[in-house]
Amino acid sequence: MTRQSRTSPAGSERSLHQAYDTALLDLDGVVYAGGEAIAYAAESLAAARAGGMHLAYVTNNALRTPEAVAGHLGELGIPTEAGEVITSAQAVARLISEQVEPGSKVLVIGGEGLRVALRERGLVPVESADEEGLAAVVQGYGGPDLPWSRFAEASYAIHRGVPWYASNTDLTIPGARGIGPGNGAAVEVVRIATGAEPQVAGKPLPPMHRETVLRTGAERPLVVGDRLDTDIEGAFNGDVDSLLVLTGVTDAAQLLRAEPRHRPTYVDRDLRGLLTGQPEVAAAGEGFRCGGWTAVAVAGVLELRGEDDPVDPLDPVDGLRALCAAAWTQAGDGSCTLDAGKALARIGL
């Protein structure tokens, strides 16, 4: 299915881990949340790997090094090599290295992941805007305790004309206690203070996709994520297929309102979706059918029809897939305006 024609989630007779050679997996909200593994993640990934699928963990979080991320995944029961982790720190470090001289000094506003990635590209991370010969400022997520003074340091350098880069601009980041401010929120602070605009490397922009392909060699990649505006849009920009899992930031109502660049190829509850085929969504009269559910647009409202059986209950995600087809078809190139509240309440999503 081309990205231009995506008015419905796609079906797949083959399980996804057999149909694609590499899963490009987001971490926060997909594999873990708040440092703990999401239900079914470890066993699903182990089964996908055993079935021949390569796994690569692609994160916009620039705080930790690939070695640290791999170690954490190992502790969660997901054996991982550092080379299987690709971060926005690596993508932005490559971007900077292509625009400055080797050995240049770069002011770091963020964590160790940025410093390690810069050194890998032959650049020198520094802490002060007053460093002589400063060639760039780079900003990445530095954790919830990053001092306010670091934003001031970035502002001093940017006001002096030093080029500014950001690993990513995710406004939020999921954690154990809920959704907190991400690097994008910190970038906004510096943007307001300086009036400048950074060059951004992370998802959904091309530098991150390029970094991922260069490091994995993927030929038939499947992007797996929980965010429409980073993971799914990144897949759209790279013209590759995607799987949205409902374990993180995006909820069903947001999915129904998705514009074309935010519409995933597949939708599933969690990472168990890698191990199965995907049911077909088919036109049915004036609506769309998936499994035992039929979604129809009637007088500005999305209706979901289907008789649930206590012995063989209908799959709520099939209902969501049918609703997506009805909503996206109504929206065309825009965002769905139909009322879906009762339909979503019926399937509990």
GROMACS .gro file of C-alpha atoms in nm, residues 17-348:
model
  332
   17HIS     CA    1   0.794  -1.086   1.163
   18GLN     CA    2   0.807  -1.296   0.847
   19ALA     CA    3   0.690  -1.026   0.605
   20TYR     CA    4   0.963  -0.777   0.709
   21ASP     CA    5   1.334  -0.834   0.765
   22THR     CA    6   1.392  -0.573   1.038
   23ALA     CA    7   1.176  -0.418   1.308
   24LEU     CA    8   1.278  -0.060   1.383
   25LEU     CA    9   1.138  -0.038   1.734
   26ASP     CA   10   1.078   0.269   1.940
   27LEU     CA   11   1.151   0.216   2.310
   28ASP     CA   12   0.950   0.447   2.537
   29GLY     CA   13   0.588   0.339   2.520
   30VAL     CA   14   0.660   0.036   2.299
   31VAL     CA   15   0.916  -0.184   2.476
   32TYR     CA   16   0.915  -0.024   2.819
   33ALA     CA   17   0.756   0.259   3.017
   34GLY     CA   18   0.914   0.418   3.320
   35GLY     CA   19   1.198   0.167   3.311
   36GLU     CA   20   0.974  -0.140   3.327
   37ALA     CA   21   0.899  -0.375   3.040
   38ILE     CA   22   0.557  -0.341   2.882
   39ALA     CA   23   0.345  -0.654   2.902
   40TYR     CA   24   0.426  -0.917   2.638
   41ALA     CA   25   0.721  -0.716   2.502
   42ALA     CA   26   1.009  -0.945   2.600
   43GLU     CA   27   0.849  -1.271   2.491
   44SER     CA   28   0.714  -1.121   2.167
   45LEU     CA   29   1.054  -0.981   2.069
   46ALA     CA   30   1.226  -1.309   2.154
   47ALA     CA   31   0.982  -1.499   1.932
   48ALA     CA   32   1.024  -1.250   1.647
   49ARG     CA   33   1.403  -1.280   1.667
   50ALA     CA   34   1.383  -1.659   1.678
   51GLY     CA   35   1.168  -1.644   1.366
   52GLY     CA   36   1.443  -1.462   1.176
   53MET     CA   37   1.350  -1.098   1.221
   54HIS     CA   38   1.632  -0.853   1.300
   55LEU     CA   39   1.554  -0.617   1.585
   56ALA     CA   40   1.681  -0.259   1.608
   57TYR     CA   41   1.586  -0.019   1.885
   58VAL     CA   42   1.543   0.335   1.755
   59THR     CA   43   1.492   0.603   2.014
   60ASN     CA   44   1.461   0.981   2.011
   61ASN     CA   45   1.581   0.985   2.372
   62ALA     CA   46   1.940   1.111   2.355
   63LEU     CA   47   2.013   1.078   2.726
   64ARG     CA   48   2.168   0.732   2.744
   65THR     CA   49   2.441   0.566   2.541
   66PRO     CA   50   2.364   0.263   2.324
   67GLU     CA   51   2.558   0.050   2.572
   68ALA     CA   52   2.341   0.175   2.859
   69VAL     CA   53   2.021   0.115   2.663
   70ALA     CA   54   2.133  -0.236   2.566
   71GLY     CA   55   2.219  -0.310   2.928
   72HIS     CA   56   1.877  -0.195   3.044
   73LEU     CA   57   1.704  -0.407   2.781
   74GLY     CA   58   1.906  -0.706   2.895
   75GLU     CA   59   1.786  -0.650   3.251
   76LEU     CA   60   1.429  -0.655   3.120
   77GLY     CA   61   1.487  -0.996   2.959
   78ILE     CA   62   1.558  -0.865   2.609
   79PRO     CA   63   1.920  -0.956   2.520
   80THR     CA   64   2.054  -0.671   2.307
   81GLU     CA   65   2.388  -0.565   2.162
   82ALA     CA   66   2.486  -0.198   2.169
   83GLY     CA   67   2.504  -0.200   1.788
   84GLU     CA   68   2.131  -0.278   1.777
   85VAL     CA   69   2.048   0.054   1.943
   86ILE     CA   70   2.021   0.371   1.732
   87THR     CA   71   1.967   0.703   1.908
   88SER     CA   72   1.885   1.055   1.802
   89ALA     CA   73   2.218   1.151   1.961
   90GLN     CA   74   2.395   0.947   1.693
   91ALA     CA   75   2.182   1.103   1.419
   92VAL     CA   76   2.246   1.460   1.532
   93ALA     CA   77   2.618   1.392   1.582
   94ARG     CA   78   2.646   1.275   1.221
   95LEU     CA   79   2.450   1.581   1.105
   96ILE     CA   80   2.685   1.816   1.291
   97SER     CA   81   2.997   1.633   1.171
   98GLU     CA   82   2.893   1.688   0.810
   99GLN     CA   83   2.877   2.066   0.862
  100VAL     CA   84   3.177   2.148   1.084
  101GLU     CA   85   3.548   2.071   1.076
  102PRO     CA   86   3.679   1.748   1.236
  103GLY     CA   87   3.780   1.806   1.596
  104SER     CA   88   3.542   2.101   1.638
  105LYS     CA   89   3.410   2.195   1.981
  106VAL     CA   90   3.038   2.143   2.045
  107LEU     CA   91   2.850   2.281   2.345
  108VAL     CA   92   2.640   2.000   2.494
  109ILE     CA   93   2.305   2.067   2.658
  110GLY     CA   94   2.201   1.717   2.757
  111GLY     CA   95   2.336   1.388   2.882
  112GLU     CA   96   2.613   1.136   2.829
  113GLY     CA   97   2.451   0.991   2.519
  114LEU     CA   98   2.522   1.312   2.330
  115ARG     CA   99   2.882   1.331   2.448
  116VAL     CA  100   2.959   0.975   2.343
  117ALA     CA  101   2.794   1.022   2.002
  118LEU     CA  102   2.991   1.341   1.935
  119ARG     CA  103   3.322   1.174   2.023
  120GLU     CA  104   3.232   0.887   1.790
  121ARG     CA  105   3.219   1.145   1.507
  122GLY     CA  106   3.551   1.303   1.603
  123LEU     CA  107   3.396   1.608   1.771
  124VAL     CA  108   3.484   1.754   2.113
  125PRO     CA  109   3.198   1.804   2.362
  126VAL     CA  110   3.236   2.108   2.590
  127GLU     CA  111   3.030   2.260   2.871
  128SER     CA  112   3.070   2.637   2.835
  129ALA     CA  113   2.949   2.891   2.580
  130ASP     CA  114   3.275   3.078   2.640
  131GLU     CA  115   3.492   2.807   2.483
  132GLU     CA  116   3.712   2.954   2.211
  133GLY     CA  117   3.632   2.830   1.862
  134LEU     CA  118   3.290   2.690   1.952
  135ALA     CA  119   3.139   2.545   1.632
  136ALA     CA  120   2.793   2.426   1.740
  137VAL     CA  121   2.538   2.391   2.020
  138VAL     CA  122   2.354   2.061   2.052
  139GLN     CA  123   2.053   2.003   2.273
  140GLY     CA  124   1.912   1.665   2.375
  141TYR     CA  125   1.704   1.523   2.658
  142GLY     CA  126   1.904   1.554   2.978
  143GLY     CA  127   1.663   1.397   3.223
  144PRO     CA  128   1.418   1.566   3.463
  145ASP     CA  129   1.697   1.721   3.670
  146LEU     CA  130   1.875   1.911   3.393
  147PRO     CA  131   1.956   2.254   3.546
  148TRP     CA  132   1.789   2.565   3.407
  149SER     CA  133   2.136   2.715   3.379
  150ARG     CA  134   2.210   2.481   3.087
  151PHE     CA  135   1.935   2.647   2.880
  152ALA     CA  136   2.093   2.983   2.959
  153GLU     CA  137   2.431   2.850   2.843
  154ALA     CA  138   2.279   2.746   2.511
  155SER     CA  139   2.115   3.087   2.473
  156TYR     CA  140   2.444   3.273   2.531
  157ALA     CA  141   2.613   3.078   2.250
  158ILE     CA  142   2.321   3.101   2.007
  159HIS     CA  143   2.294   3.477   2.057
  160ARG     CA  144   2.659   3.495   1.951
  161GLY     CA  145   2.575   3.324   1.621
  162VAL     CA  146   2.678   2.966   1.702
  163PRO     CA  147   2.469   2.715   1.498
  164TRP     CA  148   2.210   2.527   1.705
  165TYR     CA  149   2.112   2.161   1.668
  166ALA     CA  150   1.857   1.946   1.851
  167SER     CA  151   1.848   1.570   1.877
  168ASN     CA  152   1.467   1.573   1.862
  169THR     CA  153   1.165   1.784   1.945
  170ASP     CA  154   0.929   1.539   2.121
  171LEU     CA  155   0.727   1.760   2.354
  172THR     CA  156   0.652   1.474   2.593
  173ILE     CA  157   0.810   1.155   2.723
  174PRO     CA  158   0.626   0.868   2.898
  175GLY     CA  159   0.738   0.763   3.246
  176ALA     CA  160   0.634   0.549   3.540
  177ARG     CA  161   0.413   0.826   3.682
  178GLY     CA  162   0.267   0.946   3.353
  179ILE     CA  163   0.357   1.177   3.066
  180GLY     CA  164   0.629   1.434   3.136
  181PRO     CA  165   0.798   1.712   2.935
  182GLY     CA  166   1.041   1.589   2.671
  183ASN     CA  167   1.331   1.748   2.486
  184GLY     CA  168   1.094   1.942   2.264
  185ALA     CA  169   0.968   2.134   2.565
  186ALA     CA  170   1.328   2.225   2.655
  187VAL     CA  171   1.397   2.327   2.295
  188GLU     CA  172   1.098   2.562   2.315
  189VAL     CA  173   1.257   2.736   2.614
  190VAL     CA  174   1.572   2.811   2.415
  191ARG     CA  175   1.373   2.905   2.103
  192ILE     CA  176   1.172   3.160   2.301
  193ALA     CA  177   1.489   3.301   2.456
  194THR     CA  178   1.678   3.334   2.128
  195GLY     CA  179   1.426   3.353   1.844
  196ALA     CA  180   1.642   3.096   1.664
  197GLU     CA  181   1.547   2.765   1.501
  198PRO     CA  182   1.755   2.450   1.548
  199GLN     CA  183   1.842   2.190   1.288
  200VAL     CA  184   1.667   1.876   1.414
  201ALA     CA  185   1.785   1.519   1.351
  202GLY     CA  186   1.542   1.286   1.530
  203LYS     CA  187   1.220   1.122   1.424
  204PRO     CA  188   1.023   1.202   1.213
  205LEU     CA  189   1.293   1.381   1.011
  206PRO     CA  190   1.517   1.226   0.742
  207PRO     CA  191   1.849   1.232   0.938
  208MET     CA  192   1.717   0.976   1.187
  209HIS     CA  193   1.579   0.747   0.918
  210ARG     CA  194   1.910   0.768   0.730
  211GLU     CA  195   2.107   0.689   1.046
  212THR     CA  196   1.888   0.388   1.113
  213VAL     CA  197   1.922   0.244   0.762
  214LEU     CA  198   2.299   0.303   0.759
  215ARG     CA  199   2.345   0.122   1.089
  216THR     CA  200   2.104  -0.168   1.031
  217GLY     CA  201   2.123  -0.234   0.657
  218ALA     CA  202   1.748  -0.299   0.662
  219GLU     CA  203   1.595  -0.380   0.322
  220ARG     CA  204   1.231  -0.441   0.427
  221PRO     CA  205   1.198  -0.244   0.750
  222LEU     CA  206   0.888  -0.214   0.964
  223VAL     CA  207   0.874   0.087   1.194
  224VAL     CA  208   0.707  -0.001   1.526
  225GLY     CA  209   0.600   0.286   1.748
  226ASP     CA  210   0.344   0.443   1.977
  227ARG     CA  211   0.357   0.804   1.854
  228LEU     CA  212   0.188   0.936   1.544
  229ASP     CA  213   0.398   1.252   1.516
  230THR     CA  214   0.738   1.082   1.540
  231ASP     CA  215   0.731   0.707   1.474
  232ILE     CA  216   0.450   0.692   1.220
  233GLU     CA  217   0.532   1.021   1.050
  234GLY     CA  218   0.896   0.909   1.032
  235ALA     CA  219   0.789   0.593   0.852
  236PHE     CA  220   0.574   0.803   0.618
  237ASN     CA  221   0.868   1.032   0.540
  238GLY     CA  222   1.089   0.730   0.475
  239ASP     CA  223   0.816   0.563   0.265
  240VAL     CA  224   0.825   0.244   0.472
  241ASP     CA  225   0.550   0.052   0.649
  242SER     CA  226   0.462   0.097   1.015
  243LEU     CA  227   0.288  -0.072   1.306
  244LEU     CA  228   0.124   0.141   1.575
  245VAL     CA  229   0.091  -0.025   1.915
  246LEU     CA  230  -0.155   0.110   2.171
  247THR     CA  231   0.077   0.082   2.472
  248GLY     CA  232   0.208   0.437   2.481
  249VAL     CA  233   0.111   0.793   2.398
  250THR     CA  234  -0.144   0.751   2.118
  251ASP     CA  235  -0.500   0.660   2.205
  252ALA     CA  236  -0.779   0.537   1.977
  253ALA     CA  237  -0.948   0.877   1.943
  254GLN     CA  238  -0.623   1.038   1.827
  255LEU     CA  239  -0.571   0.757   1.576
  256LEU     CA  240  -0.914   0.815   1.419
  257ARG     CA  241  -0.829   1.184   1.371
  258ALA     CA  242  -0.492   1.112   1.210
  259GLU     CA  243  -0.395   1.300   0.896
  260PRO     CA  244  -0.239   1.096   0.611
  261ARG     CA  245   0.121   1.131   0.734
  262HIS     CA  246   0.015   0.998   1.076
  263ARG     CA  247  -0.177   0.690   0.956
  264PRO     CA  248   0.003   0.363   1.029
  265THR     CA  249   0.003   0.067   0.795
  266TYR     CA  250  -0.104  -0.165   1.078
  267VAL     CA  251  -0.261  -0.123   1.421
  268ASP     CA  252  -0.237  -0.364   1.711
  269ARG     CA  253  -0.275  -0.375   2.087
  270ASP     CA  254   0.092  -0.446   2.170
  271LEU     CA  255   0.405  -0.618   2.038
  272ARG     CA  256   0.226  -0.950   2.003
  273GLY     CA  257   0.111  -0.799   1.674
  274LEU     CA  258   0.456  -0.874   1.529
  275LEU     CA  259   0.386  -1.245   1.554
  276THR     CA  260   0.055  -1.255   1.371
  277GLY     CA  261  -0.095  -1.165   1.040
  278GLN     CA  262  -0.317  -0.860   1.024
  279PRO     CA  263  -0.688  -0.895   0.944
  280GLU     CA  264  -0.821  -0.740   0.627
  281VAL     CA  265  -1.043  -0.435   0.644
  282ALA     CA  266  -1.295  -0.455   0.360
  283ALA     CA  267  -1.566  -0.232   0.222
  284ALA     CA  268  -1.910  -0.352   0.334
  285GLY     CA  269  -2.202  -0.164   0.185
  286GLU     CA  270  -2.168   0.196   0.300
  287GLY     CA  271  -1.917   0.104   0.570
  288PHE     CA  272  -1.610  -0.104   0.644
  289ARG     CA  273  -1.583  -0.446   0.805
  290CYS     CA  274  -1.304  -0.608   1.007
  291GLY     CA  275  -1.356  -0.931   1.195
  292GLY     CA  276  -1.713  -0.921   1.320
  293TRP     CA  277  -1.735  -0.541   1.337
  294THR     CA  278  -1.872  -0.299   1.078
  295ALA     CA  279  -1.811   0.076   1.102
  296VAL     CA  280  -2.045   0.318   0.929
  297ALA     CA  281  -2.063   0.698   0.916
  298VAL     CA  282  -2.421   0.817   0.976
  299ALA     CA  283  -2.521   1.184   1.010
  300GLY     CA  284  -2.182   1.297   1.139
  301VAL     CA  285  -2.140   1.005   1.378
  302LEU     CA  286  -1.928   0.691   1.352
  303GLU     CA  287  -2.135   0.387   1.439
  304LEU     CA  288  -1.994   0.044   1.516
  305ARG     CA  289  -2.212  -0.257   1.452
  306GLY     CA  290  -2.147  -0.611   1.563
  307GLU     CA  291  -2.300  -0.874   1.788
  308ASP     CA  292  -2.062  -0.976   2.065
  309ASP     CA  293  -2.075  -1.341   2.181
  310PRO     CA  294  -1.970  -1.424   2.541
  311VAL     CA  295  -1.822  -1.752   2.420
  312ASP     CA  296  -1.641  -1.602   2.119
  313PRO     CA  297  -1.614  -1.226   2.184
  314LEU     CA  298  -1.526  -0.986   1.907
  315ASP     CA  299  -1.178  -0.835   1.911
  316PRO     CA  300  -1.195  -0.465   2.010
  317VAL     CA  301  -0.892  -0.390   1.791
  318ASP     CA  302  -1.081  -0.522   1.488
  319GLY     CA  303  -1.350  -0.268   1.573
  320LEU     CA  304  -1.086   0.005   1.588
  321ARG     CA  305  -0.945  -0.100   1.250
  322ALA     CA  306  -1.292  -0.078   1.094
  323LEU     CA  307  -1.344   0.262   1.255
  324CYS     CA  308  -1.011   0.382   1.116
  325ALA     CA  309  -1.120   0.293   0.764
  326ALA     CA  310  -1.448   0.478   0.801
  327ALA     CA  311  -1.284   0.782   0.964
  328TRP     CA  312  -0.988   0.810   0.727
  329THR     CA  313  -1.208   0.767   0.420
  330GLN     CA  314  -1.436   1.047   0.543
  331ALA     CA  315  -1.136   1.269   0.620
  332GLY     CA  316  -0.952   1.220   0.291
  333ASP     CA  317  -0.639   1.434   0.313
  334GLY     CA  318  -0.755   1.604   0.634
  335SER     CA  319  -0.857   1.504   0.984
  336CYS     CA  320  -1.175   1.315   1.067
  337THR     CA  321  -1.456   1.531   1.208
  338LEU     CA  322  -1.701   1.250   1.289
  339ASP     CA  323  -1.813   1.187   1.648
  340ALA     CA  324  -1.672   0.849   1.753
  341GLY     CA  325  -1.730   0.868   2.129
  342LYS     CA  326  -2.001   0.600   2.157
  343ALA     CA  327  -1.827   0.366   1.915
  344LEU     CA  328  -1.500   0.381   2.107
  345ALA     CA  329  -1.680   0.337   2.438
  346ARG     CA  330  -1.839   0.021   2.302
  347ILE     CA  331  -1.502  -0.142   2.236
  348GLY     CA  332  -1.335   0.007   2.543
   0.00000   0.00000   0.00000
